[in-house]
Short mmCIF file of C-alpha atoms in Angstrom, two decimals:
data_model
loop_
_atom_site.label_atom_id
_atom_site.label_comp_id
_atom_site.label_asym_id
_atom_site.label_seq_id
_atom_site.Cartn_x
_atom_site.Cartn_y
_atom_site.Cartn_z
CA MET A 60 115.90 64.65 105.76
CA GLY A 61 114.88 64.86 109.42
CA LEU A 62 111.51 65.80 110.76
CA ARG A 63 110.85 69.44 111.47
CA ARG A 64 109.34 70.65 114.72
CA THR A 65 106.00 71.44 113.06
CA GLU A 66 105.71 67.92 111.65
CA ILE A 67 106.65 66.33 114.98
CA ASN A 68 104.02 68.43 116.78
CA LEU A 69 101.43 67.54 114.14
CA ARG A 70 102.16 63.82 114.50
CA ARG A 71 102.02 63.98 118.29
CA LEU A 72 98.69 65.75 118.19
CA LEU A 73 97.33 63.21 115.70
CA GLU A 74 98.37 60.43 118.06
CA ALA A 75 96.67 62.17 120.99
CA VAL A 76 93.32 62.48 119.18
CA PRO A 77 92.05 58.92 119.84
CA HIS A 78 92.72 59.30 123.57
CA GLN A 79 90.95 62.64 123.95
CA GLN A 80 87.34 62.40 125.16
CA ASN A 81 86.68 66.12 125.62
CA GLN A 82 84.75 67.44 122.59
CA SER A 83 85.89 71.05 123.03
CA LYS A 84 89.52 69.96 123.17
CA LEU A 85 89.00 67.87 120.03
CA MET A 86 87.66 70.95 118.24
CA HIS A 87 90.76 72.83 119.34
CA TYR A 88 92.91 69.91 118.15
CA VAL A 89 91.32 70.07 114.68
CA ALA A 90 91.93 73.82 114.43
CA THR A 91 95.53 73.44 115.60
CA LEU A 92 96.13 70.49 113.28
CA ARG A 93 94.85 72.48 110.31
CA GLU A 94 97.13 75.41 111.19
CA GLN A 95 100.11 73.10 111.59
CA LEU A 96 99.33 71.41 108.28
CA ASP A 97 99.22 74.80 106.53
CA GLN A 98 102.60 75.69 108.05
CA LEU A 99 104.02 72.32 107.06
CA ALA A 100 102.77 72.63 103.48
CA GLU A 101 104.39 76.08 103.19
CA GLU A 102 107.81 74.99 104.52
CA ARG A 103 110.52 74.89 101.82
CA THR A 104 114.07 73.60 101.59
CA PRO A 105 116.87 76.07 100.76
CA GLU A 106 116.47 74.94 97.14
CA GLY A 107 112.82 76.05 97.20
CA LEU A 108 111.35 72.53 97.22
CA PRO A 109 108.59 71.51 99.64
CA ARG A 110 109.96 69.93 102.82
CA VAL A 111 107.07 67.45 102.96
CA SER A 112 105.77 65.56 99.95
CA LYS A 113 102.31 66.30 98.61
CA ALA A 114 101.30 62.70 99.39
CA MET A 115 102.30 63.14 103.03
CA VAL A 116 100.40 66.44 103.25
CA ASN A 117 97.34 64.71 101.76
CA ASP A 118 97.70 61.85 104.27
CA TYR A 119 97.84 64.29 107.20
CA SER A 120 94.91 66.23 105.74
CA GLU A 121 92.86 63.04 105.48
CA LYS A 122 93.55 62.17 109.11
CA ILE A 123 92.58 65.66 110.21
CA GLU A 124 89.33 65.44 108.28
CA VAL A 125 88.57 62.08 109.90
CA THR A 126 89.03 63.81 113.25
CA ALA A 127 86.66 66.56 112.13
CA ALA A 128 84.18 63.89 111.05
CA ILE A 129 84.40 62.33 114.51
CA LEU A 130 83.20 65.62 115.97
CA ALA A 131 80.14 65.49 113.72
CA VAL A 132 79.19 62.03 115.02
CA PRO A 133 77.60 61.53 118.47
CA SER A 134 80.20 60.73 121.15
CA SER A 135 78.84 57.18 121.60
CA ASN A 136 80.35 56.33 118.19
CA MET A 137 83.76 57.89 118.84
CA GLN A 138 85.61 54.65 119.60
CA VAL A 139 84.69 53.24 116.21
CA PHE A 140 86.73 55.91 114.43
CA GLN A 141 89.99 55.66 116.33
CA GLU A 142 91.68 53.27 113.91
CA PRO A 143 92.56 55.70 111.08
CA PHE A 144 95.44 56.96 113.24
CA ALA A 145 97.07 53.53 113.54
CA GLY A 146 99.72 54.30 110.90
CA THR A 147 100.83 57.59 112.46
CA SER A 148 104.22 57.46 114.13
CA VAL A 149 105.98 60.13 116.14
CA SER A 150 109.32 58.37 115.90
CA GLY A 151 109.53 59.01 112.17
CA ARG A 152 109.82 55.33 111.33
CA SER A 153 107.66 53.87 108.64
CA PRO A 154 104.69 51.82 109.83
CA SER A 155 105.24 48.08 110.29
CA LYS A 156 103.44 45.56 108.08
CA ALA A 157 100.85 45.01 110.83
CA GLU A 158 100.27 48.74 111.20
CA GLY A 159 100.01 49.06 107.42
CA LYS A 160 97.44 46.28 107.34
CA MET A 161 95.46 47.99 110.11
CA LYS A 162 95.58 51.21 108.13
CA GLN A 163 94.36 49.45 104.99
CA THR A 164 91.40 47.95 106.84
CA SER A 165 90.60 51.13 108.72
CA ILE A 166 87.27 52.83 108.38
CA ASN A 167 86.71 55.08 105.40
CA CYS A 168 84.52 57.96 106.49
CA ARG A 169 82.68 60.01 103.91
CA ILE A 170 80.52 62.91 104.96
CA GLU A 171 77.94 63.83 102.35
CA GLY A 172 76.33 67.26 102.34
CA ASP A 173 76.63 69.04 105.64
CA GLN A 174 78.60 67.95 108.71
CA SER A 175 75.53 66.41 110.39
CA ALA A 176 75.03 63.80 107.64
CA PRO A 177 75.43 60.12 108.58
CA VAL A 178 78.82 58.45 108.11
CA LYS A 179 79.00 55.58 105.59
CA LEU A 180 81.27 52.63 106.33
CA ASP A 181 82.75 50.24 103.78
CA ALA A 182 82.31 46.45 103.98
CA ALA A 183 85.69 45.88 105.63
CA ALA A 184 84.79 48.39 108.34
CA GLN A 185 81.41 46.71 108.92
CA VAL A 186 83.12 43.31 109.32
CA HIS A 187 85.70 44.84 111.65
CA ILE A 188 83.02 46.50 113.76
CA GLY A 189 81.00 43.26 113.89
CA LYS A 190 84.05 41.36 115.10
CA HIS A 191 84.67 43.91 117.84
CA ARG A 192 81.02 43.92 118.90
CA LYS A 193 81.12 40.14 119.31
CA LEU A 194 84.34 40.42 121.29
CA GLN A 195 82.83 43.15 123.45
CA GLU A 196 79.72 41.03 124.06
CA ALA A 197 81.86 38.04 125.07
CA LEU A 198 83.88 40.22 127.44
CA THR A 199 80.71 41.67 128.91
CA ASN A 200 79.31 38.19 129.52
CA GLU A 201 82.56 37.13 131.16
CA MET A 202 82.52 40.22 133.38
CA VAL A 203 78.92 39.49 134.43
CA GLY A 204 80.01 35.98 135.41
CA LEU A 205 82.96 37.33 137.39
CA VAL A 206 80.77 39.88 139.17
CA TRP A 207 78.29 37.15 140.05
CA GLN A 208 81.14 35.02 141.47
CA LEU A 209 82.47 37.99 143.42
CA LYS A 210 79.02 38.64 144.88
CA GLU A 211 78.64 34.98 145.88
CA SER A 212 82.09 34.96 147.49
CA SER A 213 81.32 38.19 149.31
CA LEU A 214 78.03 36.83 150.65
CA MET A 215 79.72 33.60 151.77
CA MET A 216 82.50 35.57 153.50
CA SER A 217 79.91 37.77 155.21
CA GLN A 218 78.02 34.72 156.41
CA SER A 219 81.24 33.13 157.62
CA LEU A 220 82.12 36.27 159.60
CA LYS A 221 78.66 36.32 161.17
CA ASN A 222 79.04 32.68 162.17
CA THR A 223 82.50 33.35 163.61
CA VAL A 224 81.19 36.29 165.65
CA LYS A 225 78.32 34.12 166.92
CA VAL A 226 80.70 31.36 168.01
CA ASN A 227 83.07 33.82 169.71
CA THR A 228 80.27 35.51 171.63
CA LEU A 229 78.97 32.25 173.05
#
């Protein structure tokens, strides 16, 4: 059974979510995703059976709610929550083992009470975030070193040009 247009559009929009930085567009994405999910859940085969399994509808619903949870968190934390979409595929293929593993270790967000409540992360997510923070810190330190080297090279080149101009004017 091939993918229907509604499901393809829903998957594409889910894949676009992690790349979208505009909060108002993300709110529109959530509304559109919910509408598309409702349409998808209502679609039936000629025999009257649902076109998409209940498990798949629940999976899409979970991803949409993660997106909605992202909107409730300050934008500085947005990058942390991009992983839950790792298993989504527009091509219709099933996720690879690596993608499945990423999905298993992805962050489980639970919003308690109202939408402004803090997000709780499981132990695997905390370890994953810690690993990425260390990696980010190492990259930042390396970039500082490279900037320092660039500055030194620039100053040396500037001094060399000044010396060359001095020699040529004599």
